[in-house]
Coordinates of C-alpha atoms and ligand atoms in Angstrom, one line a residue:
X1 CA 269.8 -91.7 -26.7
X2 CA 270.1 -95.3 -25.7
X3 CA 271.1 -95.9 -29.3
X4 CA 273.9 -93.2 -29.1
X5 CA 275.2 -95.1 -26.0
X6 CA 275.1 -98.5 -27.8
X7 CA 277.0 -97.0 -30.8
X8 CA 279.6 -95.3 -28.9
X9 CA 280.6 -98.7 -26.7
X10 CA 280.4 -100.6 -30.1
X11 CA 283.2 -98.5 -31.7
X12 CA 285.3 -98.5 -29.0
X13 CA 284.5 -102.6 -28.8
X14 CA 285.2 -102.8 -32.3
X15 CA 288.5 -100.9 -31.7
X16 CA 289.9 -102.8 -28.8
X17 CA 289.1 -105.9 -30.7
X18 CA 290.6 -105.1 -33.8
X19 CA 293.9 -104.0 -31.6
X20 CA 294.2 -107.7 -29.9
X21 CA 293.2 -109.7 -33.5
X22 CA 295.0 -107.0 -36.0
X23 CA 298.4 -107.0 -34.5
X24 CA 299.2 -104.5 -38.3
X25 CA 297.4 -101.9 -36.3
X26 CA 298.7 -99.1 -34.5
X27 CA 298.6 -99.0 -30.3
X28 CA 297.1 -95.7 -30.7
X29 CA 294.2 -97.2 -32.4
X30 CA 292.0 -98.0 -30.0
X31 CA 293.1 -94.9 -28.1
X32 CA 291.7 -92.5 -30.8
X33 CA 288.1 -95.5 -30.9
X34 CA 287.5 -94.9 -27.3
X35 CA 288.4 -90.5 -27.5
X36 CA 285.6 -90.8 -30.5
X37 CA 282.9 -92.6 -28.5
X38 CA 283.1 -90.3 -25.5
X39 CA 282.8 -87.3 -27.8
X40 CA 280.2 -89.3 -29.6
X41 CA 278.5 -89.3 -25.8
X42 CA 278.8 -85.6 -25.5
X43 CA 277.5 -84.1 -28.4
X44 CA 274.2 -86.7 -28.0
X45 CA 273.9 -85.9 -23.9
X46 CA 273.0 -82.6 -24.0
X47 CA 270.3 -82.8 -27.4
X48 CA 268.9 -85.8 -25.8
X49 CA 269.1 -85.8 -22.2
X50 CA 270.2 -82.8 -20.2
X51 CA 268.5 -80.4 -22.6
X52 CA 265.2 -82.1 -21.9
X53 CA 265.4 -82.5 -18.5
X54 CA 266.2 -79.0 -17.8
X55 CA 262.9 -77.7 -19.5
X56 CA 260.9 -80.6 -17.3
X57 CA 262.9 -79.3 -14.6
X58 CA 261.7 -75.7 -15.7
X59 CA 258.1 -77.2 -15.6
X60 CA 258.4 -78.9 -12.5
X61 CA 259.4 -75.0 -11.2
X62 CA 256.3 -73.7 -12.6
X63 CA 254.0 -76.2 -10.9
X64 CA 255.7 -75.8 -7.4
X65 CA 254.7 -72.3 -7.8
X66 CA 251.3 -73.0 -9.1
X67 CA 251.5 -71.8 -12.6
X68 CA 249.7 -74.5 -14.1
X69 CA 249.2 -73.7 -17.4
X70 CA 252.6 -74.4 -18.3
X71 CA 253.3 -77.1 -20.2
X72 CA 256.3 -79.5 -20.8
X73 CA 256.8 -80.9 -24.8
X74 CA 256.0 -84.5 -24.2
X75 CA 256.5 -85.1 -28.3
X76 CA 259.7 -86.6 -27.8
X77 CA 259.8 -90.9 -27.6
X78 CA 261.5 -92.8 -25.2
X79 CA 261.7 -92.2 -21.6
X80 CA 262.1 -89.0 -21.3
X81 CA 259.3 -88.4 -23.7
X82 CA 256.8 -90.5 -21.5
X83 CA 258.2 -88.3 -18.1
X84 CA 257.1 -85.2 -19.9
X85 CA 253.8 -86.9 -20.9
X86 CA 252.9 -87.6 -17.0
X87 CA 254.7 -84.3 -15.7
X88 CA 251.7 -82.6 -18.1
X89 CA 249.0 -84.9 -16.6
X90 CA 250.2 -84.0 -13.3
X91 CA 249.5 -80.4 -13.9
X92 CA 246.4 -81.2 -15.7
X93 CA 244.9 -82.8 -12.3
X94 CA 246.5 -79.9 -10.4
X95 CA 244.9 -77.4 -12.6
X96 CA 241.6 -78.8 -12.0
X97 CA 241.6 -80.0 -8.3
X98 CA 242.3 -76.2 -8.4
X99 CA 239.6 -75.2 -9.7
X100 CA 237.2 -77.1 -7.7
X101 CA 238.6 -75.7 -4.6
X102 CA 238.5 -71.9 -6.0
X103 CA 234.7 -72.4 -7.0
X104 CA 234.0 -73.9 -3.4
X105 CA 235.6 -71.8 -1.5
X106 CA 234.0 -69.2 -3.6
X107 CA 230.5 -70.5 -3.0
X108 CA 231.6 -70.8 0.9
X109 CA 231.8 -67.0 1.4
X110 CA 228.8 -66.0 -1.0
X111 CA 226.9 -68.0 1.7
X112 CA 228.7 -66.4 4.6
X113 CA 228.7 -63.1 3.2
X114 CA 224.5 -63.8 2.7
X115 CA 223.8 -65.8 5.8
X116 CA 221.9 -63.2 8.2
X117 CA 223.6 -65.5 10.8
X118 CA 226.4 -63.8 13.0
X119 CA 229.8 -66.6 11.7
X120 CA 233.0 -66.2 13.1
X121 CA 235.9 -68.4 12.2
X122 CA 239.1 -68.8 14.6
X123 CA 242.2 -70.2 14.7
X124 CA 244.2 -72.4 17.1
X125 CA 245.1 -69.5 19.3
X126 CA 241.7 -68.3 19.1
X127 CA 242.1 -65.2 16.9
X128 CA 240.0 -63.9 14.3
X129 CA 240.3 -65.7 11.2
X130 CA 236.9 -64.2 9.0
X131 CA 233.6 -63.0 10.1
X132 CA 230.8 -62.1 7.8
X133 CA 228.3 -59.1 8.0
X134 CA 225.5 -60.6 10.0
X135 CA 228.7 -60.9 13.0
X136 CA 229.8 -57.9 12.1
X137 CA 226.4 -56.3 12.4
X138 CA 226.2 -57.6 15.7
X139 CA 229.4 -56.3 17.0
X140 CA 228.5 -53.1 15.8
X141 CA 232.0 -52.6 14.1
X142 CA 234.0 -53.9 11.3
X143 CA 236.5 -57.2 12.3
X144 CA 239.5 -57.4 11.1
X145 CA 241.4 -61.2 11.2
X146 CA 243.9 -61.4 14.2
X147 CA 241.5 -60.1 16.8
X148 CA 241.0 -62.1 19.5
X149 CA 238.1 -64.0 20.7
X150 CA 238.0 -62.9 24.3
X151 CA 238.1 -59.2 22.7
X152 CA 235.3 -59.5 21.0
X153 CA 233.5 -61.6 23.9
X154 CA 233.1 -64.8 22.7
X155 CA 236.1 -66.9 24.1
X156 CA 233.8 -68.8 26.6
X157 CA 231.8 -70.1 23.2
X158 CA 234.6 -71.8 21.4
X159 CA 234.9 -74.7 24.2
X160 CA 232.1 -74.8 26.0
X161 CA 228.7 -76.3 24.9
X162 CA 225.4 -74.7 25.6
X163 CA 222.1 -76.6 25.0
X164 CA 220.0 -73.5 26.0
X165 CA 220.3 -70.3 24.3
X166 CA 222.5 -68.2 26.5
X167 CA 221.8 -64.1 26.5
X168 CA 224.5 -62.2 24.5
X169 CA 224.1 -58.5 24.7
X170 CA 227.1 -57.0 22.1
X171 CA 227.8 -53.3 21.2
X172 CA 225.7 -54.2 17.8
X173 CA 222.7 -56.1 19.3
X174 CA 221.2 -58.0 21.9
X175 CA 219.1 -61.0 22.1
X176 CA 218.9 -64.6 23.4
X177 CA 221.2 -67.0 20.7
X178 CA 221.8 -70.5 20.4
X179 CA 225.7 -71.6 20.3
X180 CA 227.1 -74.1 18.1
X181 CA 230.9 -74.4 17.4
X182 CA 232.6 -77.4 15.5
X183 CA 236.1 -77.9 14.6
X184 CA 237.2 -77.6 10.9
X185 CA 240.6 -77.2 9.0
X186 CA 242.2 -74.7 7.0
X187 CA 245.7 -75.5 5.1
X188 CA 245.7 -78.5 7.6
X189 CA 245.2 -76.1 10.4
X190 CA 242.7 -76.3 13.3
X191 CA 240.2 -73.5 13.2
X192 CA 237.0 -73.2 14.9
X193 CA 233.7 -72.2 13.1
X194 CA 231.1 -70.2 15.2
X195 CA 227.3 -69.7 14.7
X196 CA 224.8 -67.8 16.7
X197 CA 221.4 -68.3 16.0
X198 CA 219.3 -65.3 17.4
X199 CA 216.1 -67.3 19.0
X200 CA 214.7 -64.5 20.9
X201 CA 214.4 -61.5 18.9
X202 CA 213.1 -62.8 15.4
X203 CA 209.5 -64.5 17.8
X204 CA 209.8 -61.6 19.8
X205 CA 209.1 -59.3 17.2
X206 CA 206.8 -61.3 15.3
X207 CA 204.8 -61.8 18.6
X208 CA 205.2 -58.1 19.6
X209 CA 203.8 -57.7 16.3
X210 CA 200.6 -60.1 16.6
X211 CA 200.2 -59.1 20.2
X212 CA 200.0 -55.0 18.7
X213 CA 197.4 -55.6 16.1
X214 CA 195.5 -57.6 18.2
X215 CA 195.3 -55.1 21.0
X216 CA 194.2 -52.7 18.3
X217 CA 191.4 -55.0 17.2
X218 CA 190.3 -55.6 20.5
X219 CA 190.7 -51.9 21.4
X220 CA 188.9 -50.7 18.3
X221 CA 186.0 -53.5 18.7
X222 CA 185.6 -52.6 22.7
X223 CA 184.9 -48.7 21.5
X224 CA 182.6 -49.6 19.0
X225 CA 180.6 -51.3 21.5
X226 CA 181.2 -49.5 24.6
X227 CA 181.1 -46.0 23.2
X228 CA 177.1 -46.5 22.0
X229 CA 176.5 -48.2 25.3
X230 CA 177.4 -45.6 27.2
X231 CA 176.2 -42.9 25.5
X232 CA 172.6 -44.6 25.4
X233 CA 172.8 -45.2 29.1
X234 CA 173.6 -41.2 29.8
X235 CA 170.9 -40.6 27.4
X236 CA 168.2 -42.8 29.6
X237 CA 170.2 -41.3 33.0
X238 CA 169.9 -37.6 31.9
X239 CA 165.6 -38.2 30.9
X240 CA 165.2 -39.0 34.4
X241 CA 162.2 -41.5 34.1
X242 CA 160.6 -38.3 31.4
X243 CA 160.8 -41.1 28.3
X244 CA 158.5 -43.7 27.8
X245 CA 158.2 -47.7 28.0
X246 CA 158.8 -47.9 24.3
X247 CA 161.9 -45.5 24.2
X248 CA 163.8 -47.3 27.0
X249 CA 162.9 -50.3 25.8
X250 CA 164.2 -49.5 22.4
X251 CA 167.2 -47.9 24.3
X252 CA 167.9 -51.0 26.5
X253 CA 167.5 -53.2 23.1
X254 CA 170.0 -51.6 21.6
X255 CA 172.4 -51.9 24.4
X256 CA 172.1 -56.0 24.3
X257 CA 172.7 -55.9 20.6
X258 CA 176.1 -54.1 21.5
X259 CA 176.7 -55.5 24.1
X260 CA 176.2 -59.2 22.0
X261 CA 177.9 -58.0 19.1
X262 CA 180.9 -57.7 21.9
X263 CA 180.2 -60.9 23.2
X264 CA 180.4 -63.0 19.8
X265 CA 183.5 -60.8 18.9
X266 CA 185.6 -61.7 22.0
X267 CA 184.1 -65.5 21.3
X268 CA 185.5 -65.3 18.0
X269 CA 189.0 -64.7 19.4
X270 CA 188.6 -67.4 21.9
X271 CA 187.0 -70.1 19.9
X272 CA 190.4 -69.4 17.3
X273 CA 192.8 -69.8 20.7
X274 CA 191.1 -73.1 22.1
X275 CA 189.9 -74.3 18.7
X276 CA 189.3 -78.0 20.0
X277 CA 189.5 -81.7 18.6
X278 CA 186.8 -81.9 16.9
X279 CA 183.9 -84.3 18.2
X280 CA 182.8 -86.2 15.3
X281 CA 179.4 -87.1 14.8
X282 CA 176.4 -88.1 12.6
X283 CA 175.1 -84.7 10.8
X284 CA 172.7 -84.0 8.5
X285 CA 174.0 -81.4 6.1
X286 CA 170.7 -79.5 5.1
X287 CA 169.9 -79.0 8.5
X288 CA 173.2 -77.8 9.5
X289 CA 173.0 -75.5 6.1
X290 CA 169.2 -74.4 6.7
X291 CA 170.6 -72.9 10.5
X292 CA 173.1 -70.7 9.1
X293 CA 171.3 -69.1 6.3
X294 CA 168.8 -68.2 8.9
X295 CA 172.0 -66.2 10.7
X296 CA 172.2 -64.0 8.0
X297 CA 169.0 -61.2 7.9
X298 CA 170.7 -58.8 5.5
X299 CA 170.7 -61.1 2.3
X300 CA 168.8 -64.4 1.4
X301 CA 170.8 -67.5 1.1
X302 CA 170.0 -69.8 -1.6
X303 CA 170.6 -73.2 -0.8
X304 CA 171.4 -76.0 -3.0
X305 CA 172.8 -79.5 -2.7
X306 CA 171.5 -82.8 -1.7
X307 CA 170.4 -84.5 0.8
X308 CA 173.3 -86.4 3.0
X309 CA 174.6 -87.2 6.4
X310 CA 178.1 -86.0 6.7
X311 CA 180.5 -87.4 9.9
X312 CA 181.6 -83.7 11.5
X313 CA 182.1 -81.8 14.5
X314 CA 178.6 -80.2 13.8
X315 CA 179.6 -77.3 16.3
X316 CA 182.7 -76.4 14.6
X317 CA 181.5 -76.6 10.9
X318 CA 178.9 -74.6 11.7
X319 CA 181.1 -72.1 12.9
X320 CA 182.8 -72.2 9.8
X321 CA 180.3 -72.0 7.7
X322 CA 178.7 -69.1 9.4
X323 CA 182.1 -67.3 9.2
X324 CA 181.9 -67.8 5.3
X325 CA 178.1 -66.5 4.5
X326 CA 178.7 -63.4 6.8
X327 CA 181.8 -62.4 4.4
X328 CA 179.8 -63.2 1.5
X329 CA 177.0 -61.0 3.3
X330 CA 179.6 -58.1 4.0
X331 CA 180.4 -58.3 0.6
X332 CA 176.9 -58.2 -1.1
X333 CA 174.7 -56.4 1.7
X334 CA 175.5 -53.3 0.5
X335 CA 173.9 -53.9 -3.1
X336 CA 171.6 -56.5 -2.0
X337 CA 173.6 -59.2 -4.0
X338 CA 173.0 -62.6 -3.9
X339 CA 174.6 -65.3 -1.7
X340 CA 174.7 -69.0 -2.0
X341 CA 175.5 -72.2 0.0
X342 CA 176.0 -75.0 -2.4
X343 CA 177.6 -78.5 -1.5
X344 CA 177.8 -81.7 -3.8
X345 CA 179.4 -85.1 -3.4
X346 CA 183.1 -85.2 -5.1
X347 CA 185.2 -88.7 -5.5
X348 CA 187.5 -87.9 -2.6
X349 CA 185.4 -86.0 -0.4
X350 CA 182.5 -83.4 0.0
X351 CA 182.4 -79.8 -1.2
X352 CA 181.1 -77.0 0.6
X353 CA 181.1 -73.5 -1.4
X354 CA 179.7 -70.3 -0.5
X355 CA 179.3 -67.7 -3.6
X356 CA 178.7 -64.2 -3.6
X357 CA 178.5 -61.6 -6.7
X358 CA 180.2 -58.9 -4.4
X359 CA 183.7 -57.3 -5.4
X360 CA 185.6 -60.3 -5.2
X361 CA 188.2 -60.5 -2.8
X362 CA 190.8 -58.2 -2.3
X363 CA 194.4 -59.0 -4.1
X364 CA 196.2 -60.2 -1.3
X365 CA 198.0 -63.1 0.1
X366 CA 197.3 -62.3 3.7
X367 CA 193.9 -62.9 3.8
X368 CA 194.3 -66.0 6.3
X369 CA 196.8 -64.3 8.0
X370 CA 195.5 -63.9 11.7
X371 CA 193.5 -59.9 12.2
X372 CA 194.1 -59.1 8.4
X373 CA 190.9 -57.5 7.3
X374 CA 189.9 -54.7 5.2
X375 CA 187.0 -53.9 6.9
X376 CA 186.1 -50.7 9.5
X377 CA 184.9 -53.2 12.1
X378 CA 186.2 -56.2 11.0
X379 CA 188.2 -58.8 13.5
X380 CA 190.1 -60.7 10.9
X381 CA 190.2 -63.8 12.4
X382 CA 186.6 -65.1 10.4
X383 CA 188.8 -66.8 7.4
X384 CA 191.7 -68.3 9.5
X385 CA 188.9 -70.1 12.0
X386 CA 187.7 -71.5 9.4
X387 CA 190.7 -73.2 7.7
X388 CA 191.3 -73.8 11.1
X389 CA 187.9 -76.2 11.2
X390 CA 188.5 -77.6 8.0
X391 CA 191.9 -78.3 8.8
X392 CA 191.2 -80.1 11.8
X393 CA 188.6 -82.0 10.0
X394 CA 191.2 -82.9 7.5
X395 CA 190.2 -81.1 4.7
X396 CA 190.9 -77.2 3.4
X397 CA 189.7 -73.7 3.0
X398 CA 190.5 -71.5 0.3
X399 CA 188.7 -68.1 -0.8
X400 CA 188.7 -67.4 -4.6
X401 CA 187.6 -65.2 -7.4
X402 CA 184.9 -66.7 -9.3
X403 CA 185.1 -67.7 -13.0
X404 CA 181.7 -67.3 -14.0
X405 CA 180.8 -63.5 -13.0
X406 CA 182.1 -60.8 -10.2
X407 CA 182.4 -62.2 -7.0
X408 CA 184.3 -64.4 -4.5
X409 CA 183.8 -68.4 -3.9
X410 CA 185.1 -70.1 -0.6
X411 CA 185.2 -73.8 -0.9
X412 CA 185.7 -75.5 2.2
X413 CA 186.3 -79.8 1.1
X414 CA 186.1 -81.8 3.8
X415 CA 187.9 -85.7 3.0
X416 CA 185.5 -88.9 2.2
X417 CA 185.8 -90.4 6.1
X418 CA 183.7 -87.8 7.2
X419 CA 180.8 -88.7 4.8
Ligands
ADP1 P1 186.9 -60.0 8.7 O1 185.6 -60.5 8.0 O2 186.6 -59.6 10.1 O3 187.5 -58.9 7.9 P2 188.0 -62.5 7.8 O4 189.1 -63.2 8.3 O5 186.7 -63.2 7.8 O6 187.9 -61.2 8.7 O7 188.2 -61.9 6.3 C1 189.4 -61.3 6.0 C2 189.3 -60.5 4.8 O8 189.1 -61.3 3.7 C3 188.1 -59.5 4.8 O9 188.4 -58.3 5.5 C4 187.9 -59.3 3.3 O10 188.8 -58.3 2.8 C5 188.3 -60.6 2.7 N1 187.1 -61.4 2.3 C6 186.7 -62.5 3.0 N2 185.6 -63.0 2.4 C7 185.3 -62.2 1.3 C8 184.4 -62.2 0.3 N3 183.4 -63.1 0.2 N4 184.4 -61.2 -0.7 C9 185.4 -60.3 -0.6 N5 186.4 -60.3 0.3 C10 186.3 -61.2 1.3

């Protein structure tokens, strides 16, 4: 192009100087030089120039209205070349800035959409911009953008702060929530993002839930108790003095051992709600070992390990331990299985396990998990007060399959200071 230029205004140099040094040549001459050079001009403008610039114009077009695969030819040299070249690039950076902000956004309202959070966004004016199904849920209908926030009850939320949870009770769901709004843009315009976290009703039903099966324990471990009691004491009532010394004391025997089987029951449940720091103190493992196989009549209790002095709460380990032998007892009295209470020294700390070569215990992961039991009478609190212990001690609890034959291993490890 520049080269067309240069040649045109060099012929019609050439032509005006020939006309003042060649006064032979005609006054037309230069006339005719200078009509040659502009057509010259005009058939190289639109090839070179004004073709070009329309397509980048074209391009240009295409990018304002985000198409952005097209394309301009940048194959062509010179300037115009090089505008093409940075015209592409544009669209390249366009295409993929794009991109970014499709798959964001995109990821934005998977979470929204899966968030069992009630979100609402809102605009300036404070109408409905999106809400996803947990808010939806809670206004018990479906939102549509545009609706205001005062319809739907939550105008007071969008300025206001609120530290406690404030009590919210919509056509979809009631409950205690926590309110948190912050500002945010969309397109460069203000909006207001709104999450309500429900504090109230998630604990309540997981507490309604404890409180139930406890109640049911408790209920079911009271009749057990209460039910023989009562019907030994109409027995003894109803003889009217006709039994003899043996039979009542036999009857009034059995009464305590209810009545004591209650009592270490309801213990069972205190001792897990006021589970105490433990008092640490000098102990001599055998010992403490020797008491609690003597708690358990059913089965014998081998004992093996050696002789040491562990630092405990001598109270609460005990506890524990006793806990562990009567499962392995449950598990074994039936057959009249064997039971054992091993420990041994270990690097880090000492190991306590109790083995039986019962069932095994059951497949499940709630076995810690406070009144879980899969016994008639059981309590299901014996496992969880003792990771309780050992926790407190600073050490763990965990009940196992054995390896080495049928049965179930608890191994209690308690951590080297308390050796
Ligand atoms: P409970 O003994 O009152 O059921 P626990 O919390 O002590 O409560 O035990 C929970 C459950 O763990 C038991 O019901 C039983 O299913 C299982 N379990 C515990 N120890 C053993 C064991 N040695 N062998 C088999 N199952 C066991």
């Amino acid at each position: 192009m520049f080269m067309a230029m240069l040649l045109a205004a060099l012929i019609v140099l050439i032509a005006w100087a020939s006309a003042l040094l060649i006064p032979a040549l005609p006054a037309w001459a230069p006339w005719v030089a200078a009509i040659a050079g502009v057509f010259l001009l005009a058939w190289f403008m639109p090839a070179r120039i004004v073709r070009p610039l329309g397509s980048l114009t074209n391009v240009l077009g295409a990018v304002r209205s985000h198409d952005l695969a097209v394309r301009a030819r940048a194959d062509r040299g010179g300037v115009v070349g090089e505008l093409a070249h940075e015209i592409n690039r544009l669209a390249d950076g366009l295409r993929a800035h794009g991109l970014a902000i499709r798959q964001s956004d995109a990821l934005l309202s998977k979470l929204m959409q899966e968030i069992d959070l009630p979100i609402f966004t809102f605009d300036s004016k404070h109408r409905l911009a999106a809400a996803n199904p947990a808010a939806e849920r809670l206004c018990g209908t479906r939102l549509k953008a545009g609706i205001s926030a005062q319809a739907l009850g939550v105008e007071d939320f969008l300025d206001q702060t609120h530290d406690e949870p404030v009590k919210l009770e919509m056509t979809g769901g009631a409950g205690r929530f926590l309110i948190r709004h912050r500002p945010f843009r969309i397109g460069g315009e203000p909006h207001t993002l709104l999450v309500l976290t429900e504090v109230g009703g998630a604990l309540g039903a997981e507490r309604r839930e404890a409180w139930q099966s406890l109640v049911r324990v408790l209920g079911h471990e009271i009749n057990n108790s209460l039910a023989p009691i009562k019907s030994i004491a109409q027995t003894l009532l109803a003889a009217e003095g006709e039994l003899d010394e043996a039979e009542v004391q036999e009857s009034l025997r059995l009464i305590a051992s209810r009545a004591d089987a209650l009592d270490r029951f309801v213990g069972g449940y205190a001792a897990l709600a006021r589970l105490p720091t433990p008092k640490i103190t000098d102990c001599e493992l055998e010992n403490l070992t020797a008491r609690v196989a003597e708690l358990e009549t059913r089965v014998e209790v081998e004992l093996d390990g050696p002789s040491m002095t562990v630092r405990v709460d001598a109270d609460q380990l005990e506890q524990a331990l006793i806990n562990l032998v009567k499962n392995a007892g449950d598990a074994v009295a039936e057959d009249q299985g064997q039971v054992r209470l091993q420990w041994s020294e270990q690097d880090s700390g000492i190991l306590i396990e109790v083995l039986d070569n019962g069932p095994g215990p059951p497949e499940s992961e709630n076995l810690f998990v406070p009144f879980f039991t899969t016994k008639p009478g059981g309590s299901g609190v014996g496992l969880l007060l003792a990771r309780r212990i050992a926790e407190l001690h600073g050490g763990w609890l965990n009940l196992e399959p054995r390896h080495d034959q049928p049965g179930a291993v608890a191994r209690l490890w308690l951590p080297d200071q308390f050796r």
